[in-house]
Short mmCIF file of N, CA and C in Angstrom, two decimals:
data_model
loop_
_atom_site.label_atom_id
_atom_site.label_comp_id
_atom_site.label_asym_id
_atom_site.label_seq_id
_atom_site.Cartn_x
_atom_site.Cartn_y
_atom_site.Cartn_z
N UNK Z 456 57.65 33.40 -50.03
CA UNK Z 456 57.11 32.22 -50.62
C UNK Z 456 55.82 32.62 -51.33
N UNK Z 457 55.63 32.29 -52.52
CA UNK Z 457 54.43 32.70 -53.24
C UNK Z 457 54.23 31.33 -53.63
N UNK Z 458 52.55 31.26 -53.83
CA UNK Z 458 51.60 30.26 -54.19
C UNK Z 458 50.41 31.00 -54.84
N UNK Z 459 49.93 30.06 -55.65
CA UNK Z 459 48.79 30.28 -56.43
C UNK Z 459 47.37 30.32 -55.79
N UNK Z 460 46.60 31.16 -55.72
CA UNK Z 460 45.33 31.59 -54.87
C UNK Z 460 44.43 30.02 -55.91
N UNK Z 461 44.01 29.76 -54.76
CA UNK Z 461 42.45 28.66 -55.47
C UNK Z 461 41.23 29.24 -56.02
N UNK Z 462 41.18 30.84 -55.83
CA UNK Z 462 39.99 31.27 -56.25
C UNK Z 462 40.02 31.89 -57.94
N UNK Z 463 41.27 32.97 -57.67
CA UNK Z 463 41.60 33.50 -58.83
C UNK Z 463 42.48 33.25 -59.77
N UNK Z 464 43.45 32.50 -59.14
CA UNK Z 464 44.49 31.77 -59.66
C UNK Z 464 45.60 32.86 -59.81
N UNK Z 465 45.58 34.20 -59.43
CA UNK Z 465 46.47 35.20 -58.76
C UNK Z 465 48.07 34.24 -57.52
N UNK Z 466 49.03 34.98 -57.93
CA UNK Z 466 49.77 34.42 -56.66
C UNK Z 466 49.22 34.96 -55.33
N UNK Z 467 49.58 34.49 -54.53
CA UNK Z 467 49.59 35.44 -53.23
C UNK Z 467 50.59 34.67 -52.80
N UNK Z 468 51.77 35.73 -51.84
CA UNK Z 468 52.83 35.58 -51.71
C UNK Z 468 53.35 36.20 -50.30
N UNK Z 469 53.94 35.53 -49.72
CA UNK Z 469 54.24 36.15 -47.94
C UNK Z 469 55.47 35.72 -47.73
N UNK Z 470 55.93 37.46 -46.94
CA UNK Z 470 57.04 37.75 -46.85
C UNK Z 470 57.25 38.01 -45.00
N UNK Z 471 58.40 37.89 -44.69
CA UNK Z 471 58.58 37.95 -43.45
C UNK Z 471 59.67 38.86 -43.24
N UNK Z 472 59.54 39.52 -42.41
CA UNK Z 472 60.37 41.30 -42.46
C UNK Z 472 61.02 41.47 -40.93
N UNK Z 473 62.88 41.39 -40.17
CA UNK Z 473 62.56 41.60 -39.58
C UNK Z 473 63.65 42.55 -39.49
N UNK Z 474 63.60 43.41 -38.68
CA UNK Z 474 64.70 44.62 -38.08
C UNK Z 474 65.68 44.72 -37.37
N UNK Z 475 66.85 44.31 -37.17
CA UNK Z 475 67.42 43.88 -36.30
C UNK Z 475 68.79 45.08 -36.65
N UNK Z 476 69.00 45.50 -35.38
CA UNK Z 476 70.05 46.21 -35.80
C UNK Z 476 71.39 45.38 -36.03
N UNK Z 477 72.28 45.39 -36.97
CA UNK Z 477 73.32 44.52 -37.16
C UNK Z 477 74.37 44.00 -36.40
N UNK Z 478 74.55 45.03 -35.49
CA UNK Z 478 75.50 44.75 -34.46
C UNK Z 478 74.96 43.96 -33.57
N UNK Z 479 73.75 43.96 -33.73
CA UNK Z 479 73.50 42.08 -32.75
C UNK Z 479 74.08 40.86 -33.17
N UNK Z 480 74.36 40.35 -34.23
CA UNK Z 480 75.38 40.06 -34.85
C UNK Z 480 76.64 39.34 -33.34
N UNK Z 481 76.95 40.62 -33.39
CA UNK Z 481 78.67 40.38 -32.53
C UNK Z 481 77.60 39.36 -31.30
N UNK Z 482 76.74 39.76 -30.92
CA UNK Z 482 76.24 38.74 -29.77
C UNK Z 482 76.46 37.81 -29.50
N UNK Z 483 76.08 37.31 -30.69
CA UNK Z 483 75.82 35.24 -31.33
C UNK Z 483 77.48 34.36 -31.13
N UNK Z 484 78.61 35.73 -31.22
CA UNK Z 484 79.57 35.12 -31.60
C UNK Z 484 80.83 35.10 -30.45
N UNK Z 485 81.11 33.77 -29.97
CA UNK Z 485 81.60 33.64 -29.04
C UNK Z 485 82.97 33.27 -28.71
N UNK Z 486 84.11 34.43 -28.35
CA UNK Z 486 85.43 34.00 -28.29
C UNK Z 486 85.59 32.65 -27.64
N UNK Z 487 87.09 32.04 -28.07
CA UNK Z 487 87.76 30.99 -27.48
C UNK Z 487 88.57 31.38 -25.91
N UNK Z 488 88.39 32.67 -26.04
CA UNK Z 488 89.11 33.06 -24.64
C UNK Z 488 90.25 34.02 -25.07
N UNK Z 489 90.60 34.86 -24.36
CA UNK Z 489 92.01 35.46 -24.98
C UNK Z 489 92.49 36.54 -23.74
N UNK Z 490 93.63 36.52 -23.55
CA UNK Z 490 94.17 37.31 -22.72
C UNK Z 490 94.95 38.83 -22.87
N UNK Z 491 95.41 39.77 -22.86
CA UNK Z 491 96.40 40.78 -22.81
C UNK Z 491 96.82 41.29 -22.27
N UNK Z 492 98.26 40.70 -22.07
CA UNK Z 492 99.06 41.70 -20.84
C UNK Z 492 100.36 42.09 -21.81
N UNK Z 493 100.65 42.96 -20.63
CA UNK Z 493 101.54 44.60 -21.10
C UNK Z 493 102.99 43.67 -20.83
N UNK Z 494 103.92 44.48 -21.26
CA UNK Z 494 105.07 43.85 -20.86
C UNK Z 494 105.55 45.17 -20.21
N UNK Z 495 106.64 44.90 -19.55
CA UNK Z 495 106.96 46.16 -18.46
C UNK Z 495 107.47 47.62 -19.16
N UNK Z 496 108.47 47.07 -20.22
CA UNK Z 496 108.79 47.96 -20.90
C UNK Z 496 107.43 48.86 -21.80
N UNK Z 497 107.25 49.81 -22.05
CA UNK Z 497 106.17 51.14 -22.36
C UNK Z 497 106.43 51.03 -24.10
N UNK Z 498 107.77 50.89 -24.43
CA UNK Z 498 107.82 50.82 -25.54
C UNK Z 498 107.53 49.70 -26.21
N UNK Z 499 107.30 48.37 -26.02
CA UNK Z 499 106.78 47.54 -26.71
C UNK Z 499 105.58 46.89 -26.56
N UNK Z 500 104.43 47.90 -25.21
CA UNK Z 500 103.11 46.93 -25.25
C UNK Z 500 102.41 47.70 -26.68
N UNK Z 501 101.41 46.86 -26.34
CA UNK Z 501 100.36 46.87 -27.43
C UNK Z 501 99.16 47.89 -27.72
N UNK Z 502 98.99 48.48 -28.73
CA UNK Z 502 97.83 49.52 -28.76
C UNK Z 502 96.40 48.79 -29.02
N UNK Z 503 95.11 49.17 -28.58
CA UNK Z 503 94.06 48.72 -28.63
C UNK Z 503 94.17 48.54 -30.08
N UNK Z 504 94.41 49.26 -31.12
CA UNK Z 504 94.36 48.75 -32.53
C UNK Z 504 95.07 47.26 -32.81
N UNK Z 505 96.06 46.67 -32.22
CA UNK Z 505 96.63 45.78 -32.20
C UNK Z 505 96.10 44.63 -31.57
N UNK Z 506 95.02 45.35 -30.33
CA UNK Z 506 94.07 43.86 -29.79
C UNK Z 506 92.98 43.60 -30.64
N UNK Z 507 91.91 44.80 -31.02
CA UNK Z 507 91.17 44.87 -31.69
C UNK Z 507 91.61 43.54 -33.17
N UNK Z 508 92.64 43.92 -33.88
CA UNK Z 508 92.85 43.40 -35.00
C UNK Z 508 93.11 41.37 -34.36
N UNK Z 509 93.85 41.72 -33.44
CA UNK Z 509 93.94 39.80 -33.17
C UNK Z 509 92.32 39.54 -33.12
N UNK Z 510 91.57 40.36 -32.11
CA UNK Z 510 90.55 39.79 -31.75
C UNK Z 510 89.52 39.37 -32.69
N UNK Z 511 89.77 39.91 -34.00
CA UNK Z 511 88.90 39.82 -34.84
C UNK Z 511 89.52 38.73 -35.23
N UNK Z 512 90.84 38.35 -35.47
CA UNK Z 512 91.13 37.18 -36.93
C UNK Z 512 91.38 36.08 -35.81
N UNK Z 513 90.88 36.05 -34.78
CA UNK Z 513 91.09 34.96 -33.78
C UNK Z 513 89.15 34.36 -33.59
N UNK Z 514 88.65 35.38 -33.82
CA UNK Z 514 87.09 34.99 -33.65
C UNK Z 514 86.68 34.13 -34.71
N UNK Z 515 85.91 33.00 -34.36
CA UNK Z 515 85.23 31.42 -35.08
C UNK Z 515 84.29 32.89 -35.74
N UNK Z 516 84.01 32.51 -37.04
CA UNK Z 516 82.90 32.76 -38.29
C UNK Z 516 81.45 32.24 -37.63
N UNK Z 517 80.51 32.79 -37.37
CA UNK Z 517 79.27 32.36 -37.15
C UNK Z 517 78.67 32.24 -38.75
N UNK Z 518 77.56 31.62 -38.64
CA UNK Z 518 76.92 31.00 -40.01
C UNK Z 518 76.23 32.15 -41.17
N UNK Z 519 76.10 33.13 -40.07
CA UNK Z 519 75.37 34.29 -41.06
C UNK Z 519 76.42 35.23 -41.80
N UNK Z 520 78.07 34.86 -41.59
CA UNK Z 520 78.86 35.72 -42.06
C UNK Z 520 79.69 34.96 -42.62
N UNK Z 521 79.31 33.66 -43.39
CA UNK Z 521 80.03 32.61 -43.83
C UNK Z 521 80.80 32.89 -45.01
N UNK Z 522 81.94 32.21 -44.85
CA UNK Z 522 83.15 33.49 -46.32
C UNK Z 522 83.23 34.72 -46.13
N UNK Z 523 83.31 35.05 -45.03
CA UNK Z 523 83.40 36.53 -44.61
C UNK Z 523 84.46 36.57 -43.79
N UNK Z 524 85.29 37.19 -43.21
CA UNK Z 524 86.18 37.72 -41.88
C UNK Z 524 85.11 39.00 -41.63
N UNK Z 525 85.30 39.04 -40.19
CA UNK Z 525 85.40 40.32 -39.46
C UNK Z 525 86.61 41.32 -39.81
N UNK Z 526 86.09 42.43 -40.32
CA UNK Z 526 87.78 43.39 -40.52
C UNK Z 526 86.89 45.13 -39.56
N UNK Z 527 88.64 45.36 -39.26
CA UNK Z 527 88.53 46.53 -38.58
C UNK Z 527 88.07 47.72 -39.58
N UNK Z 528 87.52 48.69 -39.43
CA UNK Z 528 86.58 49.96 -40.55
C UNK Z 528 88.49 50.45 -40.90
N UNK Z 529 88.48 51.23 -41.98
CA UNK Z 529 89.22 52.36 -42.47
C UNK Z 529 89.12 53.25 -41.97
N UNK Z 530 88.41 53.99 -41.31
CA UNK Z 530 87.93 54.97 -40.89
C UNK Z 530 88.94 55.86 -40.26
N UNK Z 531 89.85 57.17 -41.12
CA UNK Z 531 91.14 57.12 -39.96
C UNK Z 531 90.92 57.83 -38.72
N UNK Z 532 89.57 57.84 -38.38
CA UNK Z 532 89.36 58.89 -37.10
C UNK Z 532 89.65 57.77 -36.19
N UNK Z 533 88.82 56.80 -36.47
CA UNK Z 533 88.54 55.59 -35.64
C UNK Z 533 90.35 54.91 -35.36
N UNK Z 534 90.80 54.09 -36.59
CA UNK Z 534 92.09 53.90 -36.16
C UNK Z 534 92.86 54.84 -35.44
N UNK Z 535 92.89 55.99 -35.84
CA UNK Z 535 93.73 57.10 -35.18
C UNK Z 535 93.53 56.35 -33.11
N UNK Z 536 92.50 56.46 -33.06
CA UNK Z 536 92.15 56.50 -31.72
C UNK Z 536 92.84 55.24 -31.19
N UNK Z 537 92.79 54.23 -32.00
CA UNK Z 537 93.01 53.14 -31.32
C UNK Z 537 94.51 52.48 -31.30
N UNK Z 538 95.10 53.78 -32.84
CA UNK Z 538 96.68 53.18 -32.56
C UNK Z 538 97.54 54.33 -31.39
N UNK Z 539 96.78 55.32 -31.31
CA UNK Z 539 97.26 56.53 -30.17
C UNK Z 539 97.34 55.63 -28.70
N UNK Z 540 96.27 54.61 -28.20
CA UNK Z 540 95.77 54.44 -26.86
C UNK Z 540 96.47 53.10 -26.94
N UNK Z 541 97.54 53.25 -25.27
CA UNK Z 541 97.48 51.68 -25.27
C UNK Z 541 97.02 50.59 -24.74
N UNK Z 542 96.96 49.81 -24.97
CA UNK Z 542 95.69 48.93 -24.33
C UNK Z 542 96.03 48.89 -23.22
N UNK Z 543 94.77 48.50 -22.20
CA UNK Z 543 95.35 47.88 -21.01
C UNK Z 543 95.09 46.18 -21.28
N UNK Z 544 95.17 45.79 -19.92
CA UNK Z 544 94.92 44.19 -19.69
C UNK Z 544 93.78 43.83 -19.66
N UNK Z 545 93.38 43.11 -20.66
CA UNK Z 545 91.71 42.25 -20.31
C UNK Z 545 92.46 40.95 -20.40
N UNK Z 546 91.19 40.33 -19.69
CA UNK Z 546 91.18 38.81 -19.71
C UNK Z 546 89.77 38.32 -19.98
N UNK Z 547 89.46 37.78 -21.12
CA UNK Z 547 88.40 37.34 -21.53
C UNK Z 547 88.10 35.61 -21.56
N UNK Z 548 87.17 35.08 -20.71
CA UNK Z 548 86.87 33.74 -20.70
C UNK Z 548 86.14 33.32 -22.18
N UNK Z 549 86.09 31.92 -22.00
CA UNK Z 549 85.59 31.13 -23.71
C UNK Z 549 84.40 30.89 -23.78
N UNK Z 550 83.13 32.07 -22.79
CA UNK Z 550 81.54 32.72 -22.82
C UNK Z 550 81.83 33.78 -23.20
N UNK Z 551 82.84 34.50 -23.00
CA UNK Z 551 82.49 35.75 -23.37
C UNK Z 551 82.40 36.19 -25.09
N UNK Z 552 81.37 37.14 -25.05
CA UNK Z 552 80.79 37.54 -26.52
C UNK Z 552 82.16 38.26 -27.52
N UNK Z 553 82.14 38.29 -28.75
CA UNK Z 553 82.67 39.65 -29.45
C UNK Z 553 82.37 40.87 -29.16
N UNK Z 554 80.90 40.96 -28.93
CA UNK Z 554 80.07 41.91 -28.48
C UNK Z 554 80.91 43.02 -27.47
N UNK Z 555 80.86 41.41 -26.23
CA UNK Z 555 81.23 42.13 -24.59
C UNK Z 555 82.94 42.36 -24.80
N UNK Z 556 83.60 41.55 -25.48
CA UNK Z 556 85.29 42.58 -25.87
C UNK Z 556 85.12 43.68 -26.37
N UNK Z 557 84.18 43.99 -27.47
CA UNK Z 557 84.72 45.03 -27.99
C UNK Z 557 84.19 46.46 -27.60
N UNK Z 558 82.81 46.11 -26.38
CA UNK Z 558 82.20 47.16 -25.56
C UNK Z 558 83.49 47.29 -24.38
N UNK Z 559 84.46 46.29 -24.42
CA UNK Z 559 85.16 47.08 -23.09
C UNK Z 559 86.51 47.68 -24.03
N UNK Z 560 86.65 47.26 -24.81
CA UNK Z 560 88.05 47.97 -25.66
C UNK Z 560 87.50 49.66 -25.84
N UNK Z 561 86.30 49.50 -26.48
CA UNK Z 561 85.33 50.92 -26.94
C UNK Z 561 85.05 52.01 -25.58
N UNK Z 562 85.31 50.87 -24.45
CA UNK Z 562 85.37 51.95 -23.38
C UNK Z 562 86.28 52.82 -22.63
N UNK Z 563 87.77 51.99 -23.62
CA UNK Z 563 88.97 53.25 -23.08
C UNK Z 563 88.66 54.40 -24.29
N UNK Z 564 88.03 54.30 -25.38
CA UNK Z 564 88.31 55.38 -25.92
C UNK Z 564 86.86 56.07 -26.16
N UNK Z 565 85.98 56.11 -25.11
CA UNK Z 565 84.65 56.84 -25.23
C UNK Z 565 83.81 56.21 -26.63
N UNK Z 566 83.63 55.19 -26.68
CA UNK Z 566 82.87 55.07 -27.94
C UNK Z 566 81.86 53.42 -27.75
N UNK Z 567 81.46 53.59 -28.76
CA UNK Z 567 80.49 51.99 -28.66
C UNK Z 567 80.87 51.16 -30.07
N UNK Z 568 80.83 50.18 -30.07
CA UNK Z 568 80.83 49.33 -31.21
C UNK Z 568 79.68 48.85 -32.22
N UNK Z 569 80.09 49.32 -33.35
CA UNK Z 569 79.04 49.15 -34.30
C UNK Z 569 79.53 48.15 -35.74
N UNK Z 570 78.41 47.31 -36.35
CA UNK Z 570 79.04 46.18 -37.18
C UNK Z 570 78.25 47.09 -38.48
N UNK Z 571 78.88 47.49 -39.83
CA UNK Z 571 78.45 47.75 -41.12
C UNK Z 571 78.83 47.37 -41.49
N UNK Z 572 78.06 47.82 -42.98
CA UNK Z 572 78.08 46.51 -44.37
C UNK Z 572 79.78 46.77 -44.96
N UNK Z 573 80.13 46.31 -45.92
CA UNK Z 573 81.58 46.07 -46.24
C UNK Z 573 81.05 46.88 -47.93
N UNK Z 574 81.86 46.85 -49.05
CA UNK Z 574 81.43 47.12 -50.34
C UNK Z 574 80.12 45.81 -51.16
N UNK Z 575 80.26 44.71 -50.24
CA UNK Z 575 79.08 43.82 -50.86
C UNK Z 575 78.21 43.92 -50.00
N UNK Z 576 78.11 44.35 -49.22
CA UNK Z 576 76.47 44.77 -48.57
C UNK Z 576 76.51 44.11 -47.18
N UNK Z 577 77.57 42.85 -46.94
CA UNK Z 577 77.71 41.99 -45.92
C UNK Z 577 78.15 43.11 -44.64
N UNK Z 578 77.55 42.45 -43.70
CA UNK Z 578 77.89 43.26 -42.53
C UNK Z 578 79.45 42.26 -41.58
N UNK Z 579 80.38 43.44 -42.30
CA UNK Z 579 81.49 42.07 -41.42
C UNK Z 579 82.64 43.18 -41.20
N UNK Z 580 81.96 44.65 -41.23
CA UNK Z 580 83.48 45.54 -40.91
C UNK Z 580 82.91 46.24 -39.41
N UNK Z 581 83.54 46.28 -38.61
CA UNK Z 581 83.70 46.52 -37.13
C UNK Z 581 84.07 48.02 -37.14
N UNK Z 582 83.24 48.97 -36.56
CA UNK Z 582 83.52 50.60 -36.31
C UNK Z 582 82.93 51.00 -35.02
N UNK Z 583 83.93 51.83 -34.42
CA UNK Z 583 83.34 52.55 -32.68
C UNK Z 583 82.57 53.81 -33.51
N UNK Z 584 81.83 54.03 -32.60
CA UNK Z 584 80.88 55.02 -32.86
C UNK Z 584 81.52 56.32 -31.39
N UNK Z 585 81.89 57.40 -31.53
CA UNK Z 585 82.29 57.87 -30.12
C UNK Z 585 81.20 58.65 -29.42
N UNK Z 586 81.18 58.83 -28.34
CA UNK Z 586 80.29 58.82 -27.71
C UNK Z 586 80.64 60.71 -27.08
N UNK Z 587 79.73 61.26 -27.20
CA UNK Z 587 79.93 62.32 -26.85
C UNK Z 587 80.88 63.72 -27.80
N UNK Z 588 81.13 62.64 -29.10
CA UNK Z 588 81.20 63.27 -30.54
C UNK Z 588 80.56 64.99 -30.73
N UNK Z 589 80.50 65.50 -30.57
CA UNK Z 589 79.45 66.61 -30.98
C UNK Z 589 80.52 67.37 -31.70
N UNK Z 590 79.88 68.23 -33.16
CA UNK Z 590 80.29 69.17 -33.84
C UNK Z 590 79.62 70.37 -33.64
N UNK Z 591 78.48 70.31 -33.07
CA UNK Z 591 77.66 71.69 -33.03
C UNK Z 591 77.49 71.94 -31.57
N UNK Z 592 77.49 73.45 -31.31
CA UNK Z 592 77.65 74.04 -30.09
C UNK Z 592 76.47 74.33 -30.05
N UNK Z 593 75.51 74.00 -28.97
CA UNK Z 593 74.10 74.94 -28.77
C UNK Z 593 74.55 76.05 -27.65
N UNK Z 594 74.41 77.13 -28.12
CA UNK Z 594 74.26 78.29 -27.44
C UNK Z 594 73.28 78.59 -26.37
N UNK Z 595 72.25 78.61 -26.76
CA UNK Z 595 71.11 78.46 -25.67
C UNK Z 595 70.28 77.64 -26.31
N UNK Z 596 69.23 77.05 -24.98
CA UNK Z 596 68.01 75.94 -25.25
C UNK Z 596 67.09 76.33 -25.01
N UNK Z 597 66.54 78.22 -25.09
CA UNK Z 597 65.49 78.51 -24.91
C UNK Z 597 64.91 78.43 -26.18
N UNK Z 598 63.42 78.13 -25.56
CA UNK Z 598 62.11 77.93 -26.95
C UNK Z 598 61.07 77.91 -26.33
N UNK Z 599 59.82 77.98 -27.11
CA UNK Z 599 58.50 78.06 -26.65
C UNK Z 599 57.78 77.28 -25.60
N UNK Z 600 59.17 75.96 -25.45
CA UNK Z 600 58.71 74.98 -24.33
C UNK Z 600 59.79 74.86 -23.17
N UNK Z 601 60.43 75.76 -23.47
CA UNK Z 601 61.48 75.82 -22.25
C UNK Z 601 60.97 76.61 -20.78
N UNK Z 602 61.30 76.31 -19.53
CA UNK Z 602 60.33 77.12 -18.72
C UNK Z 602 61.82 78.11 -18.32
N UNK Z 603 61.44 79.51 -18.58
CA UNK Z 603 62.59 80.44 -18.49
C UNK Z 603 62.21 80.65 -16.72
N UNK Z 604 63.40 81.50 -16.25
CA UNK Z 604 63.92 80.96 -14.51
C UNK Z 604 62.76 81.74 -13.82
N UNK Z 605 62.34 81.44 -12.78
CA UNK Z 605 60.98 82.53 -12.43
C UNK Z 605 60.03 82.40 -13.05
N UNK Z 606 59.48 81.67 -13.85
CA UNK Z 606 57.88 81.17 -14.50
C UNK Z 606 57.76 80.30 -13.31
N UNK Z 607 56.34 80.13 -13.18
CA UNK Z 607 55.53 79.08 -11.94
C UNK Z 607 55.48 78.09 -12.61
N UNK Z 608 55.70 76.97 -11.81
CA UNK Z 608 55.51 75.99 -12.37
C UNK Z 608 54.07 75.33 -11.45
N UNK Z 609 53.18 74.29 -11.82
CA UNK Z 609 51.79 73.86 -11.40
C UNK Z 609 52.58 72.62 -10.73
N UNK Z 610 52.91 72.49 -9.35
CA UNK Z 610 53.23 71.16 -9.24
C UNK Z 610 52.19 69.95 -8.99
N UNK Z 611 50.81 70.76 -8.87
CA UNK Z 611 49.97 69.22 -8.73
C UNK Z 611 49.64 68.81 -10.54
N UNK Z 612 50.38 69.02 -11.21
CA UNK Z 612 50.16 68.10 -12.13
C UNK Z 612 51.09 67.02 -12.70
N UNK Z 613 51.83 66.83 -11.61
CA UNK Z 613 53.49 66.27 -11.71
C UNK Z 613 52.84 64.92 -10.66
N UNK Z 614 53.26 63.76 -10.53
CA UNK Z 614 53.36 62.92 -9.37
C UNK Z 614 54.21 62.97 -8.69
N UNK Z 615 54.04 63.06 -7.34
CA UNK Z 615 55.21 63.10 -6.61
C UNK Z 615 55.58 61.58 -5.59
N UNK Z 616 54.19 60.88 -6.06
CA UNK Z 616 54.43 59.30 -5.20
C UNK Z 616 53.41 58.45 -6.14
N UNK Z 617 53.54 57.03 -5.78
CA UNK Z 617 52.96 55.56 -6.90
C UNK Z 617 52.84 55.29 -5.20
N UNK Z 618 51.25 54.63 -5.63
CA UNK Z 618 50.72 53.75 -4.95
C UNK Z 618 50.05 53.02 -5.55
N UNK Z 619 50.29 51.51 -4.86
CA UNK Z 619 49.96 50.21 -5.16
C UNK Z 619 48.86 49.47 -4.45
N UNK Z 620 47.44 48.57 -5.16
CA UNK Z 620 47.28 47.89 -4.20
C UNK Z 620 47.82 46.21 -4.09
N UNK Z 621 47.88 46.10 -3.22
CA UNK Z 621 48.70 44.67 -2.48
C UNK Z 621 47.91 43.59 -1.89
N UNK Z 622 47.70 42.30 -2.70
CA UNK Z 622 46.48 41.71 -1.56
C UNK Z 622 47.78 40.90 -0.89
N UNK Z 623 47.04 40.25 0.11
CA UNK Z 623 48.13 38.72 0.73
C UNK Z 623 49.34 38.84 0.89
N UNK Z 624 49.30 40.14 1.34
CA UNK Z 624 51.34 40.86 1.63
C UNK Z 624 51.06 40.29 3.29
N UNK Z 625 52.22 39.64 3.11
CA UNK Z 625 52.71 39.48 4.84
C UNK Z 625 53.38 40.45 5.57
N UNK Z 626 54.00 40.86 6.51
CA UNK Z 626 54.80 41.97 7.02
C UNK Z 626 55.68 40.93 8.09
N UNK Z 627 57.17 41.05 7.76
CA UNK Z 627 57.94 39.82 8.83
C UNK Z 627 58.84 41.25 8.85
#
């Protein structure tokens, strides 16, 4: 909002800035409830890619993603994972978040859930992030601050106990 200064007749103008990582987002937004069970036969239950996708086009639009759907990422590492694994059974009540489904779907396949922008900048495409991902091997973690095996270590400069004072503590 900018306004005209009374002194100089300069604008001065204030802006409000805040940080939020996007995937807070899924928080706000609250399933109707939804269930998944397996059917006995192996060959026709359902892969987490297949809950994932209801769960999204079944979730109410919150106001900040208005004309938007939620869609699952392209990503074929990510699908890969989720059409390989098959789901198990959740049962989700009509409190529970997008958020809290898609942290327990993300937890058969080691990963966390993350919300990015789409090609218009809107944040409305859904991607696991995996957890324990690594491409690089560290060989060793020695360095100038590493304590190699047999160096002394000073333990009175470490705490080894917290003490408190306490007024008007009873003892029962």
């Amino acid at each position: 909002m900018c306004r005209p200064d009374q002194e100089d007749g300069n604008a001065l103008c204030e802006h409000g800035v805040s940080l939020t990582e996007p995937s807070k987002l899924l928080q706000g937004l609250l399933i109707d409830g939804i269930g998944v069970t397996q059917p006995e036969d192996v060959s026709q239950r359902q892969s987490l890619f297949d809950v994932v996708t209801r769960l999204l086009q079944i979730t109410p639009l919150c106001a900040a993603n208005s004309n938007s759907e939620l869609t699952l990422t392209t990503h074929t590492q990510v699908q890969k994972a989720l059409k390989e694994r098959v789901s198990p059974q959740f049962k989700w009540n009509t409190q529970t978040t997008l958020w809290e489904c898609l942290v327990q779907i993300g937890a058969v396949i080691d990963s966390i859930p993350r919300l990015i922008s789409n090609a218009q900048g809107k944040y409305t495409v859904v991607t696991f992030d995996f957890v324990n991902a690594y491409t690089d091997v560290v060989e060793s973690i020695e360095d100038e601050y590493t304590n190699v095996a047999g160096q002394n270590i000073d333990e009175n400069q470490y705490n080894t106990a917290l003490s408190s004072v306490v007024e008007n503590l009873k003892e029962e």
